[in-house]
Coordinates of C-alpha atoms and ligand atoms in Angstrom, one line a residue:
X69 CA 109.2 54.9 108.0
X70 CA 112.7 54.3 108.3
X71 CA 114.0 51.1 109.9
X72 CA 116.4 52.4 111.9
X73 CA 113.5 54.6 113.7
X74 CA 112.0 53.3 116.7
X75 CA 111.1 56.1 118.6
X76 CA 109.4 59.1 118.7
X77 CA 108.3 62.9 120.4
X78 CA 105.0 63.3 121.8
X79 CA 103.3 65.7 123.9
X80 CA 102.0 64.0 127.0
X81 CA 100.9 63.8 130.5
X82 CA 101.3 61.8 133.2
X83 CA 99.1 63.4 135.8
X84 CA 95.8 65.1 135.2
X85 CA 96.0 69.2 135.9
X86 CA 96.5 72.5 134.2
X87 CA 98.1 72.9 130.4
X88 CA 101.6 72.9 132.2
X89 CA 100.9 69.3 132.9
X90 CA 102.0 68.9 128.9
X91 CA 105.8 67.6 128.8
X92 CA 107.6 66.3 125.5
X93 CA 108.5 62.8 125.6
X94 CA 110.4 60.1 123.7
X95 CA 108.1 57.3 123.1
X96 CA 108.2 54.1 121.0
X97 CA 106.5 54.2 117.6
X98 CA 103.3 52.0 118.4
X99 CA 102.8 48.7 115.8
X100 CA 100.1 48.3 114.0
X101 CA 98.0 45.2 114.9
X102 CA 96.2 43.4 112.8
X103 CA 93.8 45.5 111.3
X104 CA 95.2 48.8 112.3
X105 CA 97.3 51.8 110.3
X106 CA 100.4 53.2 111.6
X107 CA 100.6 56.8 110.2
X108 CA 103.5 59.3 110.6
X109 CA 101.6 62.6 111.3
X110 CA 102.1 65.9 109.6
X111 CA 99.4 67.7 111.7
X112 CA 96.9 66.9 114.5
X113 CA 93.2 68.4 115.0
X114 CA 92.7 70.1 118.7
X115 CA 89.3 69.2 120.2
X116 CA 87.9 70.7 123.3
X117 CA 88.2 66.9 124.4
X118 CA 91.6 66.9 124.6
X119 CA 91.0 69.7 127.1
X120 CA 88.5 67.6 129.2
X121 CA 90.9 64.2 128.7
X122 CA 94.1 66.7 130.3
X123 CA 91.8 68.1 133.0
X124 CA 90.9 64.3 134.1
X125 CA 87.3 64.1 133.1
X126 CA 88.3 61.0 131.1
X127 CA 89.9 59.2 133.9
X128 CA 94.0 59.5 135.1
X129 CA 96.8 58.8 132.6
X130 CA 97.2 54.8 131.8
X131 CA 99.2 54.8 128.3
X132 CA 103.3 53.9 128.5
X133 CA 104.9 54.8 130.8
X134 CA 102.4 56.1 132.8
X135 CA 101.6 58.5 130.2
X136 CA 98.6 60.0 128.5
X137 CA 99.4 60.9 124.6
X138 CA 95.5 63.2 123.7
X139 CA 94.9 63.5 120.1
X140 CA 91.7 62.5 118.6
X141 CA 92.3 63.2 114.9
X142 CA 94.7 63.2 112.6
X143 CA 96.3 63.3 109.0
X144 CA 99.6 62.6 107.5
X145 CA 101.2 59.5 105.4
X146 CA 100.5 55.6 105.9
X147 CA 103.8 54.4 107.6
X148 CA 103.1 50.7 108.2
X149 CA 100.2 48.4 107.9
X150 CA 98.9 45.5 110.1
X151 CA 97.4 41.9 108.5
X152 CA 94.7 42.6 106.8
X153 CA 94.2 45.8 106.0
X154 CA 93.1 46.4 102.3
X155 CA 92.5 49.1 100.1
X156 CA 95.1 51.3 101.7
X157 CA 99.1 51.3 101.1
X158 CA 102.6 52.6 102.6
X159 CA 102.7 56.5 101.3
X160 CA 98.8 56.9 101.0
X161 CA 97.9 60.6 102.3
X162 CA 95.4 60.2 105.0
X163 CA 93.5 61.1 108.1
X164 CA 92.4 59.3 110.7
X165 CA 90.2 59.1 113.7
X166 CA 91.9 58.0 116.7
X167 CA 89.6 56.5 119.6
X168 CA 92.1 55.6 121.4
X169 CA 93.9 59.1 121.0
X170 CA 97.3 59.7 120.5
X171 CA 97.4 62.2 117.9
X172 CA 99.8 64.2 119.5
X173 CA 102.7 62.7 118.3
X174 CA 105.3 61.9 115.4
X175 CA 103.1 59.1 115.3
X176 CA 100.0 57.3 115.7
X177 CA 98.1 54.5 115.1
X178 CA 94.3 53.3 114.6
X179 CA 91.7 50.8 113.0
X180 CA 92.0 51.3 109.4
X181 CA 87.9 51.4 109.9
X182 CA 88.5 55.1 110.6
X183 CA 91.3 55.9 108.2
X184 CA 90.5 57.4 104.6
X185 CA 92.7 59.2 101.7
X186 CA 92.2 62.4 102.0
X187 CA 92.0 62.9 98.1
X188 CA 92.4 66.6 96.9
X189 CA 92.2 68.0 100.3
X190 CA 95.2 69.8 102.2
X191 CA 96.5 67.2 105.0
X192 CA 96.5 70.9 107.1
X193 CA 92.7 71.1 106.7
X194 CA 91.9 66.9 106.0
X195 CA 93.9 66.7 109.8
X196 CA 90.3 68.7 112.1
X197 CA 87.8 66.6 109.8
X198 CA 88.4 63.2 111.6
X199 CA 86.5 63.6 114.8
X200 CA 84.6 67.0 113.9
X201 CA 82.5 65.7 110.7
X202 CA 81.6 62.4 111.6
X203 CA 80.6 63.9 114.8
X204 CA 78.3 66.5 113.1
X205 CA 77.1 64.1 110.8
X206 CA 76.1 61.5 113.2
X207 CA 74.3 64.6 115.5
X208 CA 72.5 66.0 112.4
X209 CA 71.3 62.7 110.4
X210 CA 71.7 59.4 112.6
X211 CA 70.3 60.9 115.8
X212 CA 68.9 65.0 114.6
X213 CA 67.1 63.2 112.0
X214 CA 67.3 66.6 110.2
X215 CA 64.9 67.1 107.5
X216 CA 64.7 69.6 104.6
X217 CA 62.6 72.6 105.4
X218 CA 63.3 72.3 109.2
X219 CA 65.1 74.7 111.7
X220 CA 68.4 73.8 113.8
X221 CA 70.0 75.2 116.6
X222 CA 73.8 74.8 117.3
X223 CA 75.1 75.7 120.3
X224 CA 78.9 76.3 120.6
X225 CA 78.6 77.2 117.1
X226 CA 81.7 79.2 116.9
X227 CA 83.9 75.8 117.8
X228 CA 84.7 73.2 115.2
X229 CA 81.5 70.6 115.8
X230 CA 79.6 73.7 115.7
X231 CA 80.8 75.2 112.5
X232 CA 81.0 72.0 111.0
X233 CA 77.2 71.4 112.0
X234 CA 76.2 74.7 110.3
X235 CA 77.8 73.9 106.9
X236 CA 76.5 70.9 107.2
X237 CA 72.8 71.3 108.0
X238 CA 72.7 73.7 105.5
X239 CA 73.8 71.3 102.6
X240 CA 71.5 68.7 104.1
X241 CA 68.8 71.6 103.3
X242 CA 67.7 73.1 106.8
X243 CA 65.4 76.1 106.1
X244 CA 67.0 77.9 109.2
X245 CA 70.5 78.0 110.6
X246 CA 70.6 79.8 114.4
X247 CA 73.5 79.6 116.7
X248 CA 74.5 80.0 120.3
X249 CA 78.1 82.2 121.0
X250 CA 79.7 83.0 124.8
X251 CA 80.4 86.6 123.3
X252 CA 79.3 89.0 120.6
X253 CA 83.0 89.0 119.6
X254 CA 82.4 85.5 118.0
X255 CA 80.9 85.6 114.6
X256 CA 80.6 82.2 113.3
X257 CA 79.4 82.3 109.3
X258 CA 76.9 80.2 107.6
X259 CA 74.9 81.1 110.5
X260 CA 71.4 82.9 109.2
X261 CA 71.4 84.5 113.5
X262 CA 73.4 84.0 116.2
X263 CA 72.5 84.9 119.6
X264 CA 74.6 85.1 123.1
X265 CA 74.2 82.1 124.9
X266 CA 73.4 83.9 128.1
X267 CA 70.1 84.8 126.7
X268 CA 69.3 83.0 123.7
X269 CA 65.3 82.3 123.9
X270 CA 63.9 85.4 123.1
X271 CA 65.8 85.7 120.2
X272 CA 64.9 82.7 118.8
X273 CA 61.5 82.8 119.6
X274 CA 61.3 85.9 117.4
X275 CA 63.2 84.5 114.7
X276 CA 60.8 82.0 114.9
X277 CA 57.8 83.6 114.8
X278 CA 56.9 81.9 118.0
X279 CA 57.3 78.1 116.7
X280 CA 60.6 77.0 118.0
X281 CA 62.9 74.7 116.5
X282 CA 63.2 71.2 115.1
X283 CA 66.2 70.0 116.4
X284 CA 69.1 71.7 118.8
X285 CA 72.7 70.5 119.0
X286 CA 73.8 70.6 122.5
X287 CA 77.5 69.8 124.1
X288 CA 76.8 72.3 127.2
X289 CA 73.8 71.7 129.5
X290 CA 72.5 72.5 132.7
X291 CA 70.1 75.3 131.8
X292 CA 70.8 75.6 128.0
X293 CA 70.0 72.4 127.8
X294 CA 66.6 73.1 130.0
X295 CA 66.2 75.9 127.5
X296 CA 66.4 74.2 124.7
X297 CA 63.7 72.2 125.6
X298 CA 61.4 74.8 125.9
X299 CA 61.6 75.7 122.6
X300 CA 61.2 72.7 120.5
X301 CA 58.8 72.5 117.6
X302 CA 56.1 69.8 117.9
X303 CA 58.3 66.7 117.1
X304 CA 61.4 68.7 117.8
X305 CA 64.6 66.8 119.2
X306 CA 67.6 67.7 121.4
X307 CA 70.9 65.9 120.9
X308 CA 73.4 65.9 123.9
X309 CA 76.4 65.3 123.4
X310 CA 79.1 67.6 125.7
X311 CA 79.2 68.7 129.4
X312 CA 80.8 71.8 128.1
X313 CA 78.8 73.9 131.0
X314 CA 80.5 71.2 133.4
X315 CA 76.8 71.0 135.3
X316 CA 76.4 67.5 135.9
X317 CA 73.5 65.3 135.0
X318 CA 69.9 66.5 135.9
X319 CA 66.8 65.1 135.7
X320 CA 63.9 66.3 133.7
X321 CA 60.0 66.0 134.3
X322 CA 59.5 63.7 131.3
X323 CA 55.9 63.6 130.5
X324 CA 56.3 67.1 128.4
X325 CA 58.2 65.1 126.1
X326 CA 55.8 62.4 126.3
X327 CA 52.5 65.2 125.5
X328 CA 54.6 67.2 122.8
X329 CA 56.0 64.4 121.0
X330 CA 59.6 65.2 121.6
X331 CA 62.6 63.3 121.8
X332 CA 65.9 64.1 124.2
X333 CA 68.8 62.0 122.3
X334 CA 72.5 61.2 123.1
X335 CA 75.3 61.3 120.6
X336 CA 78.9 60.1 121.8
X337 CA 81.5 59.0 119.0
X338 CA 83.4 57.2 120.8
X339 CA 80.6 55.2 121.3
X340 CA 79.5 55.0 117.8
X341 CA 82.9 53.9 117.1
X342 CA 82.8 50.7 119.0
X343 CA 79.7 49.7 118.0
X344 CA 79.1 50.9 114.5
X345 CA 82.9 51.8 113.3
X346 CA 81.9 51.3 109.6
X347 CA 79.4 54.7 110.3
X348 CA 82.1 56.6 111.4
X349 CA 84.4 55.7 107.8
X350 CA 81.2 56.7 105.8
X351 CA 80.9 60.1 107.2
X352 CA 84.7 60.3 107.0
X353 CA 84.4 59.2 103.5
X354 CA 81.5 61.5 102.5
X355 CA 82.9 64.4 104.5
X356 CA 86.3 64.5 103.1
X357 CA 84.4 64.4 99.5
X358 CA 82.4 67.4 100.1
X359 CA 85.1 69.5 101.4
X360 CA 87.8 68.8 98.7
X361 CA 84.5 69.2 95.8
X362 CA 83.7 72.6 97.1
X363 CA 80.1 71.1 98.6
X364 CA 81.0 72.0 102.0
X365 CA 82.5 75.4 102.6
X366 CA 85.1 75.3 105.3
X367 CA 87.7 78.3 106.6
X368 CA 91.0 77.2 106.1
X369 CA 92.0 76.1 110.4
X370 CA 94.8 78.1 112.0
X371 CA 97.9 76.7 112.1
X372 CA 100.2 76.1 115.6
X373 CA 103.5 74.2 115.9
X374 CA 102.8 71.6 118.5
X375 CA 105.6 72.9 120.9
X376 CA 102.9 75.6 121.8
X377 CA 100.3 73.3 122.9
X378 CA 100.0 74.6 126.2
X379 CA 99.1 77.8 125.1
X380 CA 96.5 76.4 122.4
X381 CA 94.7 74.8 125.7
X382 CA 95.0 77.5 127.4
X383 CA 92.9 79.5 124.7
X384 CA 90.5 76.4 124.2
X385 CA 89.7 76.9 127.8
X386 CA 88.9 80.8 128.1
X387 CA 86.6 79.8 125.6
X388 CA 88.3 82.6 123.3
X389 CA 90.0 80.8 120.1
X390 CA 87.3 80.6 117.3
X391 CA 87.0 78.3 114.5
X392 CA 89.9 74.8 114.1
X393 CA 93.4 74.7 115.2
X394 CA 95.5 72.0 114.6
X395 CA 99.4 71.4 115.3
X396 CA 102.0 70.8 113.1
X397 CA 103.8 67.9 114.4
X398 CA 106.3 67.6 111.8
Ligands
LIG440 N1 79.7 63.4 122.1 C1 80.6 63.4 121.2 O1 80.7 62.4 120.4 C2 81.4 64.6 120.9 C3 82.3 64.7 119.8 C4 83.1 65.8 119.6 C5 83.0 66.9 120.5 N2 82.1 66.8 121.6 C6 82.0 67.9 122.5 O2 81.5 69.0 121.8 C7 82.0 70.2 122.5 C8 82.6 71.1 121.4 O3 83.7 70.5 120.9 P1 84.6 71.2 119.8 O4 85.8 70.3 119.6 O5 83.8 71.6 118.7 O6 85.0 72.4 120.7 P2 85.9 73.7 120.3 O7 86.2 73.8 118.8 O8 86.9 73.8 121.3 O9 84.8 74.9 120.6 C9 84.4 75.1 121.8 C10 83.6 76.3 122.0 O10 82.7 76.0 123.0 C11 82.3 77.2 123.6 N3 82.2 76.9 125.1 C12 81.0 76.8 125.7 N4 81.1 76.5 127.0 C13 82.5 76.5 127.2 C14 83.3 76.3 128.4 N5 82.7 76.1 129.6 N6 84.6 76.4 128.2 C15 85.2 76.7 127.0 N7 84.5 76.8 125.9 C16 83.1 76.8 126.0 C17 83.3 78.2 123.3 O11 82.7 79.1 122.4 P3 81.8 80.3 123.0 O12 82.7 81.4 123.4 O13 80.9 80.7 121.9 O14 81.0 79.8 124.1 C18 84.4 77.5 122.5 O15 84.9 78.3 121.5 C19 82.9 69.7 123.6 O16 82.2 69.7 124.8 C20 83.3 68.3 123.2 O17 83.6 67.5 124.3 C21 81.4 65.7 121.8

């Protein structure tokens, strides 16, 4: 970073509401504390909780100036460093997760907990692993408790978790693959069915033979979550972790849960992040390893220049873009 730069663009908002809410402001370039990494960003992952943090659900705009910058993930080039931070340098290619957000800008800065080099990968395609693999990793292994040999079900598969759940199960060795889609124009790969959310037990019933599944990934609710129930495997767990559906909590009559030996489980990064940030840098680590070896297929994310951000949350909201986006900042 050059001295003489002090400030910087970012897309922001400073009242809750519709994409238009987005304006471009002039900010100053944050310090990193002790501990933390400033990075200059060259692109920015969009997560469907960026739409929900615009829309309000995360509470009204408190950053500078009144001002909301979204942005959970992130990659681009070490900038500055706070005291004590080791094992990273000014210049090292990175990406980050961001907690406190802020990835929509020139730049941004975080715990070095969640910052890793991104080694051989593109920064284009290291910039949606952030938030998205450590995510999936934590659903499938910390909480799923996925075995080999058992059968998943990923709802939302055609978003990034989703795909990024798929992948991953698969390397982890689940027998089965089955995913949820809002339409049949969505055709997620690595997928071994995919059903229409709108009617999705039958058709994995019959997959099934009848069984059910061992685990289902969840970020919608309501009555797919009800659903989901219904058709776990003896032992079989559901992992929450969205309000996609926007339903609102429920309760549940308990005691099948109890009988069947089944388990309904919570996932929430953030969360994690506070708590247990060093989990968060391993699946980062181990993620962005995978990817760049070849172990974990991914498609390579679509491209948009941030000044069209409004439009990219526009799409995220019909539900109708498919697979990662990220933003080109710089
Ligand atoms: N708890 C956590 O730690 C955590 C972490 C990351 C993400 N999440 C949550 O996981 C969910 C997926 O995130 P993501 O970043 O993977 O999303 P994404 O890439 O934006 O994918 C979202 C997909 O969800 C589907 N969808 C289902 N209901 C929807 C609705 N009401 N409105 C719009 N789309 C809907 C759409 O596909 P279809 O057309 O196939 O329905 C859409 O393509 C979000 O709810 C997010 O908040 C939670």
């Amino acid at each position: 970073m050059s001295n003489a730069l002090s400030r910087m663009h970012a897309y922001a908002f400073k009242a809750n509401g519709g994409p238009e809410v987005f304006e471009r402001i002039d900010l100053p370039i944050p310090e990193p504390g002790p501990g933390q990494v400033l990075i200059e960003v060259a692109f920015a992952g969009v997560n469907f909780a960026e739409v929900q943090h615009r829309r309000g659900e995360f509470g009204a705009p408190d950053g500078p100036g009144g001002y909301d910058v979204p942005g959970l993930e992130a990659s681009g080039r070490i900038a500055a460093i706070g005291a004590g931070v080791t094992g990273l340098a000014v210049g090292d290619e990175v990406a980050a997760y961001l907690p406190s957000f802020g990835g929509y800008a020139q730049f941004a800065v975080t715990a070095a907990d969640f910052v890793r080099p991104v080694g051989a990968l593109p920064l284009q395609v290291a910039a949606g692993v952030p938030c998205v693999y450590p995510t999936a990793y934590g659903l499938l292994t910390n909480v799923g408790r996925l075995r080999a040999g058992e059968t998943v079900l990923i709802h939302s598969a055609s978003g990034g978790v989703g795909r990024a759940a798929a992948v991953i199960a698969r390397a982890l060795g689940a027998k089965q693959v089955l995913g949820t889609v809002g339409s049949p124009a969505k055709k997620p790969r690595g997928y071994d069915a995919v059903f229409i959310r709108e009617d999705f037990a039958r058709g994995v019933q019959a997959v099934t033979a009848g069984r059910g599944v061992d685990l289902v990934l969840d970020p919608i609710g309501g009555p797919v979550r009800k659903t989901s129930l219904s058709l776990l495997a003896p032992f079989g767990r559901v992992v929450m972790y969205g309000d996609q559906g926007l339903h609102g909590d429920w309760s549940e009559d308990l005691w099948a849960l109890w009988k069947n030996t089944q388990t309904l489980a919570g996932f929430n990064i953030g969360d994690v992040a506070r708590r247990s940030p060093e989990t968060i840098g391993r699946h980062l680590d181990t993620a962005l390893a995978a990817l760049a070896s070849g172990e974990l297929f991914y498609e390579p994310p679509t491209v948009v220049p941030i000044a069209e951000i409004a439009d990219v949350h526009r799409s995220f909201e019909a539900g109708i873009h498919s697979g990662k986006t990220v933003l080109r900042i710089s």
